[in-house]
Amino acid sequence: MKNVLVTGGAGFIGSNFVRYLLQREPDVKVVTLDLLTYAGKMENLEDLPRPENHVFVQGDICNRELVDQLLAENAIDTIVHFAAESHVDRSILGPMPFIQTNIIGTFTLLEAAKNAWKDKPGEFRFHHISTDEVFGALQSGDPAFEEGTPYNPHSPYSASKASSDHLVRAYYSTYNLPITISNCSNNYGPYQFPEKLIPLMILNGITGKPLPVYGKGEQIRDWLHVMDHCEAIYLILKKGKIGETYCIGGDNQPTNLEIVQLICEILDDKVPRADGKSHTSQIQYVSDRPGHDFRYDINTNKIQRELGWKPAHALRTGLEETIEWYLNHSAWVDSVLDKDEFSSWINTNYQERDY
Ligand code: NAD
Ligand code: TYD
């Protein structure tokens, strides 16, 4: 691993990974390719360690010419593919960009990678970042998802990610392209865009706004700190077996209501409300997400056994650190919340939910 192309490196997980990799591998050069959609922010890439080893390129993964040029000019030997449309609610209201970026974009990268790899056999890796949502939904008592679980996606987001996973595997089976895939559960941590549950609850909590819980808040997600995800990806790049899939998760499965209550408890301690009430008084039940997956749980035995990975963050301390990060990064928060796009999204999404 000498020259790494990170797609989607200005987004939440990608930017944490770029920071992690530059710190961890002093000699690696990183090229970030990111379209800077509403979710991508240059602010996420401020204060990088070893910035001289990093190049940022604004562009679309669907642009084959640009991808070919970046792979050739930078002698790329490793692609870590994060770029995606990533929010389930947005995929319900407008699926087209999900089809374009997640399916056509991944296909474009695979074609370009296949072409670049023919000059570097044996020294090439395409690592595809995916989600546990491709496996569908569990009911109470079902065994956790694992690498061999059949695909059964429900939302346009998860269906587009499933499609991209199948394409990546097909390039391995058909052309021997050296790929690995990881399917990870819900991440939380610094730089997460506040359309997702945890940062939305933190920021609404701090500013006294309602905390919109879908349905009765009984759904269950597995939560993993983003730095534990970055460490897992790094280990897969270093020691993962070509052609293999690795499931990654945090072994933390609160209901949505429980995690919102935990966030409120931490906020009560760190930023008490002026009226002395708990932040839980801000919880508002809103109409449910259509096709809402009930439960995710992921078995991480394979990556623990084969690559020696295990998560380092407990949920409570991870959340405390994350809340501290949002409290200490008000300029970042302002730059996100100031955007017209964000307020228009909030209006559209939550109007649908009578909120
Ligand atoms: P994000 O929405 O924060 O970031 C996505 C990034 O991709 C943004 O910077 C955006 O500008 C960029 N992008 C979008 N379309 C692009 C295009 N056509 N060309 C180039 N760049 C483009 O997403 P995230 O939460 O950081 O997720 C990153 C990856 O991890 C995604 O593939 C997602 O499916 C996967 N994943 C996310 C989670 C999670 O909890 N967030 C869990 C498991 C897997
Ligand atoms: P989210 O962060 O959007 O991730 P995903 O849908 O990919 O799991 O949502 C996490 C859970 O929280 C999901 O069950 C939907 C729920 N949720 C709410 O109850 N209220 C909200 O405002 C949001 C954004 C999500």
PDB file of C-alpha atoms and ligand atoms in Angstrom, residues 6-16 32-41 44 56-63 81-87 97 100-102 105-106 109 128-133 157 160-161 164 182-188 191-193 195-196 222-224 226 229 233 248, ligand 1:
ATOM      1  CA  VAL A   6     -10.075   7.157  -1.106  1.00  0.00           C
ATOM      2  CA  THR A   7     -13.463   7.858  -2.687  1.00  0.00           C
ATOM      3  CA  GLY A   8     -15.939   9.802  -0.557  1.00  0.00           C
ATOM      4  CA  GLY A   9     -13.092  10.952   1.674  1.00  0.00           C
ATOM      5  CA  ALA A  10     -14.815  14.265   2.512  1.00  0.00           C
ATOM      6  CA  GLY A  11     -17.777  12.463   4.079  1.00  0.00           C
ATOM      7  CA  PHE A  12     -18.197  11.184   7.616  1.00  0.00           C
ATOM      8  CA  ILE A  13     -16.412   7.819   7.634  1.00  0.00           C
ATOM      9  CA  GLY A  14     -14.122   8.601   4.690  1.00  0.00           C
ATOM     10  CA  SER A  15     -12.668  11.725   6.346  1.00  0.00           C
ATOM     11  CA  ASN A  16     -12.071   9.857   9.602  1.00  0.00           C
ATOM     12  CA  THR A  32      -9.236  11.807  -1.965  1.00  0.00           C
ATOM     13  CA  LEU A  33     -11.845  11.872  -4.737  1.00  0.00           C
ATOM     14  CA  ASP A  34     -15.119  13.417  -3.594  1.00  0.00           C
ATOM     15  CA  LEU A  35     -17.932  15.186  -5.409  1.00  0.00           C
ATOM     16  CA  LEU A  36     -18.713  17.360  -2.353  1.00  0.00           C
ATOM     17  CA  THR A  37     -22.432  16.654  -2.391  1.00  0.00           C
ATOM     18  CA  TYR A  38     -24.471  18.021   0.518  1.00  0.00           C
ATOM     19  CA  ALA A  39     -22.763  15.346   2.671  1.00  0.00           C
ATOM     20  CA  GLY A  40     -19.153  16.066   1.712  1.00  0.00           C
ATOM     21  CA  LYS A  41     -17.349  18.945   3.375  1.00  0.00           C
ATOM     22  CA  ASN A  44     -14.003  17.462   7.439  1.00  0.00           C
ATOM     23  CA  PHE A  56      -7.907  16.427  -2.688  1.00  0.00           C
ATOM     24  CA  VAL A  57      -9.736  16.190  -6.013  1.00  0.00           C
ATOM     25  CA  GLN A  58     -13.329  17.317  -6.400  1.00  0.00           C
ATOM     26  CA  GLY A  59     -15.039  15.023  -8.886  1.00  0.00           C
ATOM     27  CA  ASP A  60     -17.561  12.319  -9.580  1.00  0.00           C
ATOM     28  CA  ILE A  61     -16.802   8.599  -9.314  1.00  0.00           C
ATOM     29  CA  CYS A  62     -19.091   8.179 -12.343  1.00  0.00           C
ATOM     30  CA  ASN A  63     -16.583  10.165 -14.449  1.00  0.00           C
ATOM     31  CA  HIS A  81     -14.356   3.019  -1.859  1.00  0.00           C
ATOM     32  CA  PHE A  82     -16.587   4.960   0.554  1.00  0.00           C
ATOM     33  CA  ALA A  83     -18.343   7.322  -1.875  1.00  0.00           C
ATOM     34  CA  ALA A  84     -22.091   6.801  -1.752  1.00  0.00           C
ATOM     35  CA  GLU A  85     -25.438   8.332  -1.110  1.00  0.00           C
ATOM     36  CA  SER A  86     -25.849   7.080   2.432  1.00  0.00           C
ATOM     37  CA  HIS A  87     -29.140   8.124   4.022  1.00  0.00           C
ATOM     38  CA  PRO A  97     -28.876   9.596  -6.949  1.00  0.00           C
ATOM     39  CA  GLN A 100     -26.413   6.671  -9.998  1.00  0.00           C
ATOM     40  CA  THR A 101     -23.640   6.923  -7.409  1.00  0.00           C
ATOM     41  CA  ASN A 102     -23.945   3.625  -5.555  1.00  0.00           C
ATOM     42  CA  GLY A 105     -20.394   4.891  -9.664  1.00  0.00           C
ATOM     43  CA  THR A 106     -19.176   1.582  -8.239  1.00  0.00           C
ATOM     44  CA  LEU A 109     -14.640   2.472 -10.473  1.00  0.00           C
ATOM     45  CA  HIS A 128     -15.478  -1.810  -1.003  1.00  0.00           C
ATOM     46  CA  ILE A 129     -17.204  -0.321   2.036  1.00  0.00           C
ATOM     47  CA  SER A 130     -20.703  -1.616   2.552  1.00  0.00           C
ATOM     48  CA  THR A 131     -23.410  -1.899   5.155  1.00  0.00           C
ATOM     49  CA  ASP A 132     -25.182  -4.579   7.185  1.00  0.00           C
ATOM     50  CA  GLU A 133     -28.467  -3.192   5.770  1.00  0.00           C
ATOM     51  CA  TYR A 157     -30.419   2.720  -0.181  1.00  0.00           C
ATOM     52  CA  SER A 160     -28.357   0.028  -4.223  1.00  0.00           C
ATOM     53  CA  LYS A 161     -25.589  -0.996  -1.808  1.00  0.00           C
ATOM     54  CA  SER A 164     -22.780  -2.607  -5.665  1.00  0.00           C
ATOM     55  CA  SER A 182     -16.714  -5.081   4.513  1.00  0.00           C
ATOM     56  CA  ASN A 183     -20.305  -4.862   5.752  1.00  0.00           C
ATOM     57  CA  CYS A 184     -20.518  -2.643   8.807  1.00  0.00           C
ATOM     58  CA  SER A 185     -23.263  -1.649  11.214  1.00  0.00           C
ATOM     59  CA  ASN A 186     -24.307   1.937  12.114  1.00  0.00           C
ATOM     60  CA  ASN A 187     -21.372   4.254  12.815  1.00  0.00           C
ATOM     61  CA  TYR A 188     -21.256   7.259  15.116  1.00  0.00           C
ATOM     62  CA  TYR A 191     -17.901  14.738  11.583  1.00  0.00           C
ATOM     63  CA  GLN A 192     -21.183  12.856  11.084  1.00  0.00           C
ATOM     64  CA  PHE A 193     -23.721  14.889   9.138  1.00  0.00           C
ATOM     65  CA  GLU A 195     -29.310  14.014   9.196  1.00  0.00           C
ATOM     66  CA  LYS A 196     -28.444  10.728  10.962  1.00  0.00           C
ATOM     67  CA  ASP A 222     -25.969  -2.044  16.238  1.00  0.00           C
ATOM     68  CA  TRP A 223     -23.688   0.941  16.918  1.00  0.00           C
ATOM     69  CA  LEU A 224     -19.948   1.176  16.271  1.00  0.00           C
ATOM     70  CA  VAL A 226     -16.183   5.299  13.545  1.00  0.00           C
ATOM     71  CA  HIS A 229     -14.517   0.946  11.822  1.00  0.00           C
ATOM     72  CA  ILE A 233     -10.718  -1.375   7.360  1.00  0.00           C
ATOM     73  CA  ILE A 248     -17.915  -5.400  11.309  1.00  0.00           C
TER      74      ILE A 248
HETATM   75  P1  NAD B   1     -21.530  10.319   3.908  1.00  0.00           P
HETATM   76  O1  NAD B   1     -22.854  10.547   3.278  1.00  0.00           O
HETATM   77  O2  NAD B   1     -21.156  11.059   5.137  1.00  0.00           O
HETATM   78  O3  NAD B   1     -20.366  10.597   2.842  1.00  0.00           O
HETATM   79  C1  NAD B   1     -20.449  10.192   1.502  1.00  0.00           C
HETATM   80  C2  NAD B   1     -19.395  10.970   0.724  1.00  0.00           C
HETATM   81  O4  NAD B   1     -19.440  10.521  -0.649  1.00  0.00           O
HETATM   82  C3  NAD B   1     -19.628  12.481   0.712  1.00  0.00           C
HETATM   83  O5  NAD B   1     -18.428  13.149   1.007  1.00  0.00           O
HETATM   84  C4  NAD B   1     -20.094  12.775  -0.708  1.00  0.00           C
HETATM   85  O6  NAD B   1     -19.733  14.072  -1.162  1.00  0.00           O
HETATM   86  C5  NAD B   1     -19.369  11.674  -1.484  1.00  0.00           C
HETATM   87  N1  NAD B   1     -20.034  11.364  -2.761  1.00  0.00           N
HETATM   88  C6  NAD B   1     -21.355  11.135  -2.967  1.00  0.00           C
HETATM   89  N2  NAD B   1     -21.589  10.900  -4.277  1.00  0.00           N
HETATM   90  C7  NAD B   1     -20.376  10.954  -4.896  1.00  0.00           C
HETATM   91  C8  NAD B   1     -19.963  10.782  -6.241  1.00  0.00           C
HETATM   92  N3  NAD B   1     -20.835  10.498  -7.206  1.00  0.00           N
HETATM   93  N4  NAD B   1     -18.645  10.906  -6.522  1.00  0.00           N
HETATM   94  C9  NAD B   1     -17.747  11.198  -5.551  1.00  0.00           C
HETATM   95  N5  NAD B   1     -18.089  11.387  -4.265  1.00  0.00           N
HETATM   96  C10 NAD B   1     -19.396  11.265  -3.943  1.00  0.00           C
HETATM   97  O7  NAD B   1     -21.462   8.746   4.133  1.00  0.00           O
HETATM   98  P2  NAD B   1     -20.775   7.893   5.296  1.00  0.00           P
HETATM   99  O8  NAD B   1     -21.737   7.759   6.405  1.00  0.00           O
HETATM  100  O9  NAD B   1     -19.414   8.423   5.550  1.00  0.00           O
HETATM  101  O10 NAD B   1     -20.679   6.475   4.570  1.00  0.00           O
HETATM  102  C11 NAD B   1     -19.525   6.139   3.794  1.00  0.00           C
HETATM  103  C12 NAD B   1     -19.683   4.729   3.266  1.00  0.00           C
HETATM  104  O11 NAD B   1     -19.863   3.810   4.332  1.00  0.00           O
HETATM  105  C13 NAD B   1     -20.911   4.553   2.357  1.00  0.00           C
HETATM  106  O12 NAD B   1     -20.540   3.700   1.306  1.00  0.00           O
HETATM  107  C14 NAD B   1     -21.946   3.888   3.249  1.00  0.00           C
HETATM  108  O13 NAD B   1     -22.817   3.082   2.498  1.00  0.00           O
HETATM  109  C15 NAD B   1     -21.049   3.045   4.144  1.00  0.00           C
HETATM  110  N6  NAD B   1     -21.576   2.763   5.484  1.00  0.00           N
HETATM  111  C16 NAD B   1     -22.016   3.784   6.289  1.00  0.00           C
HETATM  112  C17 NAD B   1     -22.445   3.494   7.578  1.00  0.00           C
HETATM  113  C18 NAD B   1     -22.893   4.595   8.508  1.00  0.00           C
HETATM  114  O14 NAD B   1     -23.358   4.298   9.605  1.00  0.00           O
HETATM  115  N7  NAD B   1     -22.754   5.857   8.172  1.00  0.00           N
HETATM  116  C19 NAD B   1     -22.467   2.172   8.037  1.00  0.00           C
HETATM  117  C20 NAD B   1     -22.017   1.155   7.173  1.00  0.00           C
HETATM  118  C21 NAD B   1     -21.554   1.458   5.905  1.00  0.00           C
END
